[in-house]
Amino acid sequence: MKSIIDYVYLVPLFPLIGFLINGLGRKQLSKSLSGMIGSGMVLASFVVSALIFNATRAEGDPITVRLFDFIQAGNLNIPFEFLVDRLSALFLMIITGVGFLIHLYSTAYMHEEEPHHFARYFAYLNLFVFSMLLLVLGANYLIMFIGWEGVGLCSYLLIGYWFKNKDYGNAARKAFVMNRIGDLGFLLGLFFIIQQFGSLTYGEVFSQAATMSSGATILTIITLLLFVGATGKSAQIPLYTWLPDAMAGPTPVSALIHAATMVTAGIYMIARSNILYTLAPVSQTVVAVIGLATAILAATIAIKQNDIKKVLAYSTVSQLGYMFLGLGVGAYTGAVFHVMTHAFFKALLFLGAGSVIHAMHHEQDIRKMGGLAKKLPITHITFLIGCIAIAGIPPFSGFFSKDEILIHAYGTNPLLYWIGLGGALLTAFYMFRLYAMTFKGSFRGTHEQEHHLHESPWQMTLPLIVLAFLAAVAGFVGIPELFAHDAHKLEHYLGPVFAESYKVQEAHQIDHSTEYMLLGVSITAILIAIVFAWTRYSKKPETGDATGFGKTLANKWYVDELYEAIISKPLNGLGAISNKFIEKSGIDGIVNGTGKTIQWGSRQLRLLQSGQVGTYVLWMVLGILLFFVLIIFI
Amino acid sequence: MIALLLILIPLIGGIGLFFVKGEKAAKSLSMFIAAANLGLMITALVTKADTAMHFDAAWLPQLGSSFALKMDGMSLILCLLTTLAYPVIFISTSNNQYKSPHSFYGLMLLAQAGILGVFVAADGLLFYFFWELALIPVYFLCSKWGGERRIAVTFKFFIYTFVGSLLMLVGLLYLYFQTPDLSFALQALYDVKLTTAQQSWLFWLFFIAFAVKMPVFPFHTWQPDAYEESPTAVTMVLSALMVKMGLFAVVRWLIPLFPAAAIQFDNVVIGLSVIGMVYASILAMQQDDIKRLVAYSSIAHIGLMSAALFVNNQSGLEGAIIQFFSHGVNVLGMWIVVDLIEQQFGTRKMSELGGIAQKAPVLTIMLVIVALANVALPLTNAFIGEFLMFNGLFQFNMWYAAAGGLSIILSAVYTLKMIQKVFYGESNATTAGAIDIGWMPKIGLSVIVVAIFIMGVFPKPVFALMNDTVTTVLGIYK
Amino acid sequence: MPINYYIILAVALFSIGVAGVLTRRNAIIIFMCVELMLNAVNLLLVAFSKMHYNNVAAFNPFASIGTDAQVFVFFIMVVAAAEVSVGLAIIVMMYRNIHSVDVNFLNRLKH
């Protein structure tokens, strides 16, 4: 009996068709038509994904759907097959759902583009959704890698969408190259997996891994290498600098790719490979520490940024750090929970920022904004909801997911909790700084801009409302033990996925009184930070550039300059030296030198032809003498 | 029989073209001959009849050499590449004007005959004969229709390759004298029993010849100049097809003849290849001329293939053979785009170009797809080969794989830099009047793009084809 | 007389002839040295002919061993004569053109 799960191939197929239609027919299609095709395909995928989600709620075991044989080299067999289980079904919903809202939003946001560029935009967007779906649906690491690189490609195409601008092109290249560096680590991890387990299929790898002992070196190596790939894709230290630069692309792109989906690929990968990580505690520690460090670093930078999108970009990097912290302490459900809630409120915030930018006619500097609350009511309210959610105030979703991670972190090591709490305070601070400087206070822009301020059309505000609603209530699928017994629906849903890991992990039980106390401390501290930021920045918004220590923060701790100095310049120098000396004088010199030597030799030899007959006779005599000597003695 | 026809058709056609007058006639006739050859090849693939694959006739019985041709799996793949490449080359360069076009197309077809002969020869002397035969038309093509420094550069290329081939001839003759009944036949040469010491120096004689042809670091310095100075249609033949001669010869001749030496020197060869990969990638980042950039990138790709041939496992070997075809297709696409740019704007320097994407979107898209295939993006044909090759290299020694992996990153750097500098950004005086490509180059490029994606998603038929070669070679290793 | 004396004498004459051909500049002197070499060889042939006869003469006074060498001497003399006549003719032509018999002028083979 065929269930909807057998038709799972439709989910990536629809966006692929949308890509082909919009891509090949972009000169013929009108703007409304290409917009409808692009959005419609993702909507169709969403419908199928919802049906699949429903099916997996009843059926907890993973189901593999094989499409065709892909690579077969000796013992290595990699078929093209999809794995449908609760984890992938959840991600499918997030990707197609949020994706559809962003497609809808884009139809209004990009309306200034010419028709064939408009169609190109939607083609790329559909291609991106296709790649991301491949990533989460793959039943083996290779299909995941195909989607992995595919999203990197689409990120490059979309960041550099306005290709006339050289800086945007540079940002796109930076993103692709940094992703590639991570991909090298990922590939090496894959090769180790092949060598150790003989296959790349999840089922085979995980069942074999489950029999290995905890702390096995090979598992540590594999997980660390896979994590290198994740740092590239999900913008963690040290490969995060591409994400803020990626804000060069259109704002819906930032919302979809760099907030809701692509950057969560790393989280998905680790969540999928959870058994490998649970059996490699060293890697888990590394993941947690790097995640936490990134969270703090990005938060410190965000408090001094003046571009509305850059603040949100660093915020994304920071929140991703929290997700990795969650994975590192074994809170797999918590991390996935945070992925879900983050998708909602971050997409909301980015789309809201887009609405503001649209109203301010492409002004992105918050020092020139202010007092927009009255002119943009829907944007204002939804943005506020997003800020509250990300700050972690109950009952909005961010509170539940972030606290789940932090409580688990406390169970592993209280220090992690306190540092994480510090990061949460910074988050609340910079988000409300952003909110206050944009929406509160008085308007600091030009008169011209003030005249044009108006609320955005329905295609933009409807997604905002939907996302605000989700950001508000999504937390209720994950109510912790503390408040209600056995009410963590998400944990039940994802149970089978992480079952093996939970068997191995020791459960950290924190008694409820400690938990209440920690919750109370965090909520109070966050509220204080919010009030502080709100009042300060409504009354005294920053207008000039930062000074002193603030300047270091505004300049992102000079990390970009550091990378330039230790990687780009030496590489260029090496190339220049190779080009001038090694190639021309060295290797080629030897080759040309051989030729020159032979020419010199023949010139010398030519001198024998002096024309002097006497010399010829002399040589003849010597030759005969030599001949005789040889005959007699040999 | 078909193997013989494959060689004869371009040979006779090439000679015949010398007598054709008129440019249009020359172009159409050459196109027709190339297409006929392709059709013949496809028939061979489809029928796979035994009579089609083998051919044996007496040639020089006093020397023990017969005109023996044999097409096994790998030969089929490479012959398909050759017969496919020529129509694509002719279509994509159909708008180019060459002086005395009949000689140009005649020489091109003669080169094809030589290359096809190398891929099907089953006799040592015949193999050497075709090996040199492929070189001669190319020498004339570069000398007469090339760039400014063509004479010196072609001379260097010819002598360098020829010296290598002479070393191979010495080794071949020595081997010939070791056979019990003084025969050049392939199987007889395979059966010669050699001591390890003998195998060592014979291995190096043969390997240097192939290393110069491929080229492998450090025998590569002729290549960037030669590619730069030759007319781009000839560069396509050199880069997509002639380098495959060297790689093919390693699999067909070098490894089966001297397996012990191949294992003894594998670290040296693989080490050189990996160094070449990274070195060439670093140099590619420095180039301003797009032809030289593609030339260095080709060296990097070949380095990976030559390393993968010596790792002695199935993954590496299969990846390399499938990459023969993929690299041929991809690099052909790159050269076609280079040629189109050169024809339209008269310059190949990245610093003088820019902003072509605004006026020529189709060309841009084709180039981006081909460039991404060069960077081995998944779902393109090059990814399959590179994944398997790196896997094979990793199983041999993980540090080689890690070092070679740097070239993946660097290739993304220089390829994207090239795309951005040439196509994106603002247009300048040179590129302001850009027009998009005509329908003939569009067809050529579309064939390439389709091949890229079909093989990227569905490589299974190619794996099935190469099975017999892989089994033979791996069997000999034991 | 022991054969060694003849050998040494012939070798000495021959070397003198070679040295003369290599070092002298005058064409006629070179010819004389060539004659010297040929005659040294003649001397050697005759000496060996006599030696071989002496070895056999005790048993057979009418043996004709070693006669071929003496015949060969006549051949050499004929060749020498022919060669001198041709060579002197060339020298006369040379003299008529450049008014000198210095062989260092004969370097036209260079071009």
PDB file of N, CA and C in Angstrom, chain A residues 26 68-70 72-74 76 145-146 149 153 156 163-164 166 169-170 173 176-177 180-181 184 191-192 194 571-572 574-576 579 582-583 587-588 591-592, chain B residues 156 160 217-218 220-221 279 282-283 286-287 296 314 318 358 365 372 375-379 383 387 390-391 394 398 405 408-409 416 420 424-425 456-457 459-460:
ATOM      1  N   ARG A  26      12.897  32.771 -18.485  1.00  0.00           N
ATOM      2  CA  ARG A  26      12.788  34.038 -17.783  1.00  0.00           C
ATOM      3  C   ARG A  26      12.571  35.222 -18.709  1.00  0.00           C
ATOM      4  N   PHE A  68      17.411   5.613  -7.363  1.00  0.00           N
ATOM      5  CA  PHE A  68      18.183   4.847  -8.348  1.00  0.00           C
ATOM      6  C   PHE A  68      19.594   4.646  -7.822  1.00  0.00           C
ATOM      7  N   ASP A  69      20.338   3.778  -8.491  1.00  0.00           N
ATOM      8  CA  ASP A  69      21.735   3.560  -8.109  1.00  0.00           C
ATOM      9  C   ASP A  69      22.564   4.735  -8.575  1.00  0.00           C
ATOM     10  N   PHE A  70      23.379   5.199  -7.712  1.00  0.00           N
ATOM     11  CA  PHE A  70      24.160   6.389  -8.060  1.00  0.00           C
ATOM     12  C   PHE A  70      25.610   6.012  -8.336  1.00  0.00           C
ATOM     13  N   GLN A  72      28.710   3.178  -7.769  1.00  0.00           N
ATOM     14  CA  GLN A  72      29.057   1.838  -7.301  1.00  0.00           C
ATOM     15  C   GLN A  72      30.494   1.577  -7.682  1.00  0.00           C
ATOM     16  N   ALA A  73      31.384   1.617  -6.711  1.00  0.00           N
ATOM     17  CA  ALA A  73      32.797   1.387  -7.016  1.00  0.00           C
ATOM     18  C   ALA A  73      33.291   0.307  -6.086  1.00  0.00           C
ATOM     19  N   GLY A  74      33.302  -0.916  -6.581  1.00  0.00           N
ATOM     20  CA  GLY A  74      33.782  -2.006  -5.749  1.00  0.00           C
ATOM     21  C   GLY A  74      32.843  -2.249  -4.594  1.00  0.00           C
ATOM     22  N   LEU A  76      32.050  -0.074  -2.399  1.00  0.00           N
ATOM     23  CA  LEU A  76      31.348   1.129  -1.993  1.00  0.00           C
ATOM     24  C   LEU A  76      30.090   1.272  -2.825  1.00  0.00           C
ATOM     25  N   PHE A 145      25.798  15.726   1.207  1.00  0.00           N
ATOM     26  CA  PHE A 145      26.869  16.584   0.711  1.00  0.00           C
ATOM     27  C   PHE A 145      26.469  17.283  -0.573  1.00  0.00           C
ATOM     28  N   ILE A 146      25.683  16.584  -1.422  1.00  0.00           N
ATOM     29  CA  ILE A 146      25.220  17.233  -2.651  1.00  0.00           C
ATOM     30  C   ILE A 146      24.388  18.459  -2.297  1.00  0.00           C
ATOM     31  N   GLU A 149      26.696  21.288  -0.729  1.00  0.00           N
ATOM     32  CA  GLU A 149      27.377  22.165  -1.682  1.00  0.00           C
ATOM     33  C   GLU A 149      26.376  22.963  -2.501  1.00  0.00           C
ATOM     34  N   LEU A 153      26.330  26.911  -3.268  1.00  0.00           N
ATOM     35  CA  LEU A 153      26.276  27.512  -4.588  1.00  0.00           C
ATOM     36  C   LEU A 153      25.175  28.557  -4.665  1.00  0.00           C
ATOM     37  N   TYR A 156      25.990  31.655  -3.026  1.00  0.00           N
ATOM     38  CA  TYR A 156      26.877  32.478  -3.865  1.00  0.00           C
ATOM     39  C   TYR A 156      26.069  33.223  -4.920  1.00  0.00           C
ATOM     40  N   PHE A 163      24.773  41.648  -9.705  1.00  0.00           N
ATOM     41  CA  PHE A 163      26.160  41.346 -10.039  1.00  0.00           C
ATOM     42  C   PHE A 163      26.955  42.526 -10.566  1.00  0.00           C
ATOM     43  N   LYS A 164      26.292  43.647 -10.748  1.00  0.00           N
ATOM     44  CA  LYS A 164      27.065  44.768 -11.248  1.00  0.00           C
ATOM     45  C   LYS A 164      27.988  45.323 -10.181  1.00  0.00           C
ATOM     46  N   LYS A 166      30.779  45.325  -7.553  1.00  0.00           N
ATOM     47  CA  LYS A 166      31.959  44.483  -7.309  1.00  0.00           C
ATOM     48  C   LYS A 166      32.019  44.030  -5.864  1.00  0.00           C
ATOM     49  N   GLY A 169      29.944  41.098  -5.307  1.00  0.00           N
ATOM     50  CA  GLY A 169      30.574  39.917  -5.889  1.00  0.00           C
ATOM     51  C   GLY A 169      31.658  39.368  -4.970  1.00  0.00           C
ATOM     52  N   ASN A 170      32.433  40.289  -4.372  1.00  0.00           N
ATOM     53  CA  ASN A 170      33.480  39.824  -3.453  1.00  0.00           C
ATOM     54  C   ASN A 170      32.874  39.111  -2.262  1.00  0.00           C
ATOM     55  N   ARG A 173      31.895  35.646  -3.301  1.00  0.00           N
ATOM     56  CA  ARG A 173      33.060  34.770  -3.416  1.00  0.00           C
ATOM     57  C   ARG A 173      33.551  34.356  -2.057  1.00  0.00           C
ATOM     58  N   PHE A 176      31.467  31.572  -0.683  1.00  0.00           N
ATOM     59  CA  PHE A 176      31.688  30.288  -1.334  1.00  0.00           C
ATOM     60  C   PHE A 176      33.011  29.683  -0.914  1.00  0.00           C
ATOM     61  N   VAL A 177      34.063  30.512  -0.899  1.00  0.00           N
ATOM     62  CA  VAL A 177      35.384  29.963  -0.583  1.00  0.00           C
ATOM     63  C   VAL A 177      35.451  29.490   0.864  1.00  0.00           C
ATOM     64  N   ARG A 180      33.808  26.335   1.155  1.00  0.00           N
ATOM     65  CA  ARG A 180      34.638  25.273   0.569  1.00  0.00           C
ATOM     66  C   ARG A 180      35.691  24.783   1.545  1.00  0.00           C
ATOM     67  N   ILE A 181      36.259  25.723   2.318  1.00  0.00           N
ATOM     68  CA  ILE A 181      37.264  25.308   3.298  1.00  0.00           C
ATOM     69  C   ILE A 181      36.622  24.326   4.276  1.00  0.00           C
ATOM     70  N   LEU A 184      36.119  20.897   2.744  1.00  0.00           N
ATOM     71  CA  LEU A 184      37.278  20.001   2.685  1.00  0.00           C
ATOM     72  C   LEU A 184      37.314  19.142   3.936  1.00  0.00           C
ATOM     73  N   PHE A 191      35.583  10.474   4.056  1.00  0.00           N
ATOM     74  CA  PHE A 191      36.503   9.406   3.669  1.00  0.00           C
ATOM     75  C   PHE A 191      36.847   8.525   4.856  1.00  0.00           C
ATOM     76  N   PHE A 192      36.999   9.149   6.034  1.00  0.00           N
ATOM     77  CA  PHE A 192      37.242   8.344   7.232  1.00  0.00           C
ATOM     78  C   PHE A 192      36.064   7.408   7.482  1.00  0.00           C
ATOM     79  N   ILE A 194      34.007   6.179   5.276  1.00  0.00           N
ATOM     80  CA  ILE A 194      34.031   5.077   4.320  1.00  0.00           C
ATOM     81  C   ILE A 194      35.064   4.034   4.748  1.00  0.00           C
ATOM     82  N   LEU A 571      49.445  33.764   0.748  1.00  0.00           N
ATOM     83  CA  LEU A 571      49.126  32.918  -0.395  1.00  0.00           C
ATOM     84  C   LEU A 571      49.422  33.644  -1.703  1.00  0.00           C
ATOM     85  N   ASN A 572      49.013  34.903  -1.729  1.00  0.00           N
ATOM     86  CA  ASN A 572      49.299  35.700  -2.916  1.00  0.00           C
ATOM     87  C   ASN A 572      50.789  35.840  -3.148  1.00  0.00           C
ATOM     88  N   LEU A 574      53.121  33.835  -2.109  1.00  0.00           N
ATOM     89  CA  LEU A 574      53.664  32.553  -2.561  1.00  0.00           C
ATOM     90  C   LEU A 574      53.414  32.374  -4.046  1.00  0.00           C
ATOM     91  N   GLY A 575      52.202  32.745  -4.456  1.00  0.00           N
ATOM     92  CA  GLY A 575      51.884  32.621  -5.871  1.00  0.00           C
ATOM     93  C   GLY A 575      52.762  33.493  -6.726  1.00  0.00           C
ATOM     94  N   ALA A 576      52.993  34.726  -6.252  1.00  0.00           N
ATOM     95  CA  ALA A 576      53.814  35.641  -7.043  1.00  0.00           C
ATOM     96  C   ALA A 576      55.235  35.118  -7.164  1.00  0.00           C
ATOM     97  N   ASN A 579      55.340  32.239  -9.481  1.00  0.00           N
ATOM     98  CA  ASN A 579      55.203  32.642 -10.861  1.00  0.00           C
ATOM     99  C   ASN A 579      56.498  33.208 -11.401  1.00  0.00           C
ATOM    100  N   ILE A 582      60.185  30.476  -9.286  1.00  0.00           N
ATOM    101  CA  ILE A 582      60.249  29.027  -9.411  1.00  0.00           C
ATOM    102  C   ILE A 582      59.879  28.604 -10.825  1.00  0.00           C
ATOM    103  N   GLU A 583      58.839  29.184 -11.319  1.00  0.00           N
ATOM    104  CA  GLU A 583      58.390  28.749 -12.638  1.00  0.00           C
ATOM    105  C   GLU A 583      59.349  29.224 -13.716  1.00  0.00           C
ATOM    106  N   ILE A 587      62.173  25.867 -12.770  1.00  0.00           N
ATOM    107  CA  ILE A 587      61.885  24.669 -13.559  1.00  0.00           C
ATOM    108  C   ILE A 587      62.061  24.950 -15.039  1.00  0.00           C
ATOM    109  N   ASP A 588      61.440  26.046 -15.477  1.00  0.00           N
ATOM    110  CA  ASP A 588      61.573  26.364 -16.885  1.00  0.00           C
ATOM    111  C   ASP A 588      63.021  26.671 -17.214  1.00  0.00           C
ATOM    112  N   VAL A 591      64.746  23.535 -18.064  1.00  0.00           N
ATOM    113  CA  VAL A 591      64.381  23.053 -19.397  1.00  0.00           C
ATOM    114  C   VAL A 591      65.060  23.880 -20.475  1.00  0.00           C
ATOM    115  N   ASN A 592      64.902  25.203 -20.350  1.00  0.00           N
ATOM    116  CA  ASN A 592      65.543  26.051 -21.353  1.00  0.00           C
ATOM    117  C   ASN A 592      67.046  25.931 -21.288  1.00  0.00           C
TER     118      ASN A 592
ATOM    119  N   LYS B 156      59.675  24.221 -28.778  1.00  0.00           N
ATOM    120  CA  LYS B 156      59.988  23.670 -27.455  1.00  0.00           C
ATOM    121  C   LYS B 156      59.045  22.526 -27.125  1.00  0.00           C
ATOM    122  N   TYR B 160      60.458  18.743 -26.619  1.00  0.00           N
ATOM    123  CA  TYR B 160      60.277  18.224 -25.266  1.00  0.00           C
ATOM    124  C   TYR B 160      59.501  16.906 -25.320  1.00  0.00           C
ATOM    125  N   PHE B 217      53.852  17.736 -12.918  1.00  0.00           N
ATOM    126  CA  PHE B 217      54.959  18.486 -12.329  1.00  0.00           C
ATOM    127  C   PHE B 217      56.139  17.548 -12.173  1.00  0.00           C
ATOM    128  N   PRO B 218      57.382  17.873 -12.415  1.00  0.00           N
ATOM    129  CA  PRO B 218      57.850  19.149 -12.926  1.00  0.00           C
ATOM    130  C   PRO B 218      58.099  19.203 -14.425  1.00  0.00           C
ATOM    131  N   HIS B 220      56.027  20.205 -16.656  1.00  0.00           N
ATOM    132  CA  HIS B 220      54.844  20.865 -17.191  1.00  0.00           C
ATOM    133  C   HIS B 220      55.112  22.196 -17.862  1.00  0.00           C
ATOM    134  N   THR B 221      56.345  22.675 -17.835  1.00  0.00           N
ATOM    135  CA  THR B 221      56.539  24.074 -18.206  1.00  0.00           C
ATOM    136  C   THR B 221      56.268  24.366 -19.665  1.00  0.00           C
ATOM    137  N   TYR B 279      50.603  23.352  -6.498  1.00  0.00           N
ATOM    138  CA  TYR B 279      51.466  24.347  -7.140  1.00  0.00           C
ATOM    139  C   TYR B 279      50.750  25.009  -8.312  1.00  0.00           C
ATOM    140  N   ILE B 282      48.033  27.346  -7.131  1.00  0.00           N
ATOM    141  CA  ILE B 282      48.549  28.634  -6.647  1.00  0.00           C
ATOM    142  C   ILE B 282      48.929  29.517  -7.825  1.00  0.00           C
ATOM    143  N   LEU B 283      49.575  28.934  -8.831  1.00  0.00           N
ATOM    144  CA  LEU B 283      49.962  29.732  -9.991  1.00  0.00           C
ATOM    145  C   LEU B 283      48.746  30.224 -10.751  1.00  0.00           C
ATOM    146  N   GLN B 286      47.439  33.521  -9.959  1.00  0.00           N
ATOM    147  CA  GLN B 286      48.215  34.704 -10.306  1.00  0.00           C
ATOM    148  C   GLN B 286      48.000  35.154 -11.733  1.00  0.00           C
ATOM    149  N   GLN B 287      47.308  34.348 -12.539  1.00  0.00           N
ATOM    150  CA  GLN B 287      47.321  34.627 -13.966  1.00  0.00           C
ATOM    151  C   GLN B 287      46.322  35.703 -14.335  1.00  0.00           C
ATOM    152  N   TYR B 296      46.735  26.260 -16.323  1.00  0.00           N
ATOM    153  CA  TYR B 296      47.221  25.825 -15.018  1.00  0.00           C
ATOM    154  C   TYR B 296      46.170  25.021 -14.288  1.00  0.00           C
ATOM    155  N   GLN B 314      40.289   0.235  -6.202  1.00  0.00           N
ATOM    156  CA  GLN B 314      39.262   0.332  -7.230  1.00  0.00           C
ATOM    157  C   GLN B 314      38.670   1.728  -7.287  1.00  0.00           C
ATOM    158  N   GLU B 318      38.648   3.752 -10.811  1.00  0.00           N
ATOM    159  CA  GLU B 318      37.367   4.043 -11.471  1.00  0.00           C
ATOM    160  C   GLU B 318      37.113   5.536 -11.527  1.00  0.00           C
ATOM    161  N   GLN B 358      26.021  41.535 -18.447  1.00  0.00           N
ATOM    162  CA  GLN B 358      24.848  42.370 -18.693  1.00  0.00           C
ATOM    163  C   GLN B 358      24.320  42.200 -20.102  1.00  0.00           C
ATOM    164  N   ILE B 365      25.725  32.259 -18.346  1.00  0.00           N
ATOM    165  CA  ILE B 365      25.182  31.081 -17.668  1.00  0.00           C
ATOM    166  C   ILE B 365      25.943  29.831 -18.077  1.00  0.00           C
ATOM    167  N   LEU B 372      31.539  25.782 -12.734  1.00  0.00           N
ATOM    168  CA  LEU B 372      31.175  25.029 -11.540  1.00  0.00           C
ATOM    169  C   LEU B 372      31.495  23.557 -11.719  1.00  0.00           C
ATOM    170  N   VAL B 375      34.974  23.126 -10.906  1.00  0.00           N
ATOM    171  CA  VAL B 375      35.237  23.175  -9.484  1.00  0.00           C
ATOM    172  C   VAL B 375      34.689  21.918  -8.804  1.00  0.00           C
ATOM    173  N   ALA B 376      34.099  21.026  -9.573  1.00  0.00           N
ATOM    174  CA  ALA B 376      33.588  19.746  -9.066  1.00  0.00           C
ATOM    175  C   ALA B 376      32.462  19.940  -8.077  1.00  0.00           C
ATOM    176  N   LEU B 377      31.469  20.740  -8.467  1.00  0.00           N
ATOM    177  CA  LEU B 377      30.292  20.883  -7.642  1.00  0.00           C
ATOM    178  C   LEU B 377      29.469  19.604  -7.750  1.00  0.00           C
ATOM    179  N   PRO B 378      28.880  19.117  -6.651  1.00  0.00           N
ATOM    180  CA  PRO B 378      28.070  17.908  -6.760  1.00  0.00           C
ATOM    181  C   PRO B 378      26.914  18.102  -7.744  1.00  0.00           C
ATOM    182  N   LEU B 379      26.513  17.015  -8.341  1.00  0.00           N
ATOM    183  CA  LEU B 379      25.528  16.936  -9.424  1.00  0.00           C
ATOM    184  C   LEU B 379      26.134  17.309 -10.765  1.00  0.00           C
ATOM    185  N   PHE B 383      32.226  15.888 -10.186  1.00  0.00           N
ATOM    186  CA  PHE B 383      32.177  15.559  -8.763  1.00  0.00           C
ATOM    187  C   PHE B 383      32.339  14.068  -8.544  1.00  0.00           C
ATOM    188  N   PHE B 387      35.294  12.755  -6.281  1.00  0.00           N
ATOM    189  CA  PHE B 387      34.992  12.112  -5.004  1.00  0.00           C
ATOM    190  C   PHE B 387      35.670  10.754  -4.932  1.00  0.00           C
ATOM    191  N   PHE B 390      39.538  11.146  -4.742  1.00  0.00           N
ATOM    192  CA  PHE B 390      40.017  11.539  -3.422  1.00  0.00           C
ATOM    193  C   PHE B 390      39.845  10.402  -2.426  1.00  0.00           C
ATOM    194  N   ASN B 391      38.756   9.652  -2.579  1.00  0.00           N
ATOM    195  CA  ASN B 391      38.564   8.519  -1.694  1.00  0.00           C
ATOM    196  C   ASN B 391      39.694   7.508  -1.868  1.00  0.00           C
ATOM    197  N   PHE B 394      42.799   8.876  -0.440  1.00  0.00           N
ATOM    198  CA  PHE B 394      42.731   8.855   1.017  1.00  0.00           C
ATOM    199  C   PHE B 394      43.058   7.470   1.548  1.00  0.00           C
ATOM    200  N   MET B 398      46.276   9.259   3.891  1.00  0.00           N
ATOM    201  CA  MET B 398      45.340  10.353   4.133  1.00  0.00           C
ATOM    202  C   MET B 398      45.984  11.716   4.004  1.00  0.00           C
ATOM    203  N   GLY B 405      43.534  18.102  -1.187  1.00  0.00           N
ATOM    204  CA  GLY B 405      42.256  18.758  -0.974  1.00  0.00           C
ATOM    205  C   GLY B 405      42.369  20.270  -0.986  1.00  0.00           C
ATOM    206  N   ILE B 408      41.014  21.892  -3.955  1.00  0.00           N
ATOM    207  CA  ILE B 408      39.578  22.145  -4.117  1.00  0.00           C
ATOM    208  C   ILE B 408      39.272  23.569  -3.731  1.00  0.00           C
ATOM    209  N   ILE B 409      39.891  23.989  -2.604  1.00  0.00           N
ATOM    210  CA  ILE B 409      39.623  25.347  -2.132  1.00  0.00           C
ATOM    211  C   ILE B 409      40.182  26.352  -3.133  1.00  0.00           C
ATOM    212  N   LEU B 416      36.180  31.448  -9.335  1.00  0.00           N
ATOM    213  CA  LEU B 416      35.222  32.513  -9.066  1.00  0.00           C
ATOM    214  C   LEU B 416      35.811  33.871  -9.370  1.00  0.00           C
ATOM    215  N   GLN B 420      34.135  36.504 -11.854  1.00  0.00           N
ATOM    216  CA  GLN B 420      33.751  37.839 -11.437  1.00  0.00           C
ATOM    217  C   GLN B 420      34.443  38.899 -12.267  1.00  0.00           C
ATOM    218  N   TYR B 424      31.166  39.625 -14.291  1.00  0.00           N
ATOM    219  CA  TYR B 424      30.380  40.492 -13.421  1.00  0.00           C
ATOM    220  C   TYR B 424      31.029  41.855 -13.323  1.00  0.00           C
ATOM    221  N   GLY B 425      30.496  42.687 -12.478  1.00  0.00           N
ATOM    222  CA  GLY B 425      31.053  44.016 -12.338  1.00  0.00           C
ATOM    223  C   GLY B 425      30.578  44.916 -13.456  1.00  0.00           C
ATOM    224  N   GLY B 456      26.492  13.701 -14.278  1.00  0.00           N
ATOM    225  CA  GLY B 456      26.580  13.997 -12.862  1.00  0.00           C
ATOM    226  C   GLY B 456      25.532  13.262 -12.058  1.00  0.00           C
ATOM    227  N   VAL B 457      24.358  13.041 -12.676  1.00  0.00           N
ATOM    228  CA  VAL B 457      23.287  12.402 -11.928  1.00  0.00           C
ATOM    229  C   VAL B 457      23.243  10.903 -12.184  1.00  0.00           C
ATOM    230  N   PRO B 459      25.804   8.324 -13.515  1.00  0.00           N
ATOM    231  CA  PRO B 459      27.068   7.847 -14.059  1.00  0.00           C
ATOM    232  C   PRO B 459      27.122   6.339 -14.245  1.00  0.00           C
ATOM    233  N   LYS B 460      26.043   5.666 -13.940  1.00  0.00           N
ATOM    234  CA  LYS B 460      26.098   4.195 -13.910  1.00  0.00           C
ATOM    235  C   LYS B 460      26.561   3.563 -15.228  1.00  0.00           C
TER     236      LYS B 460
END
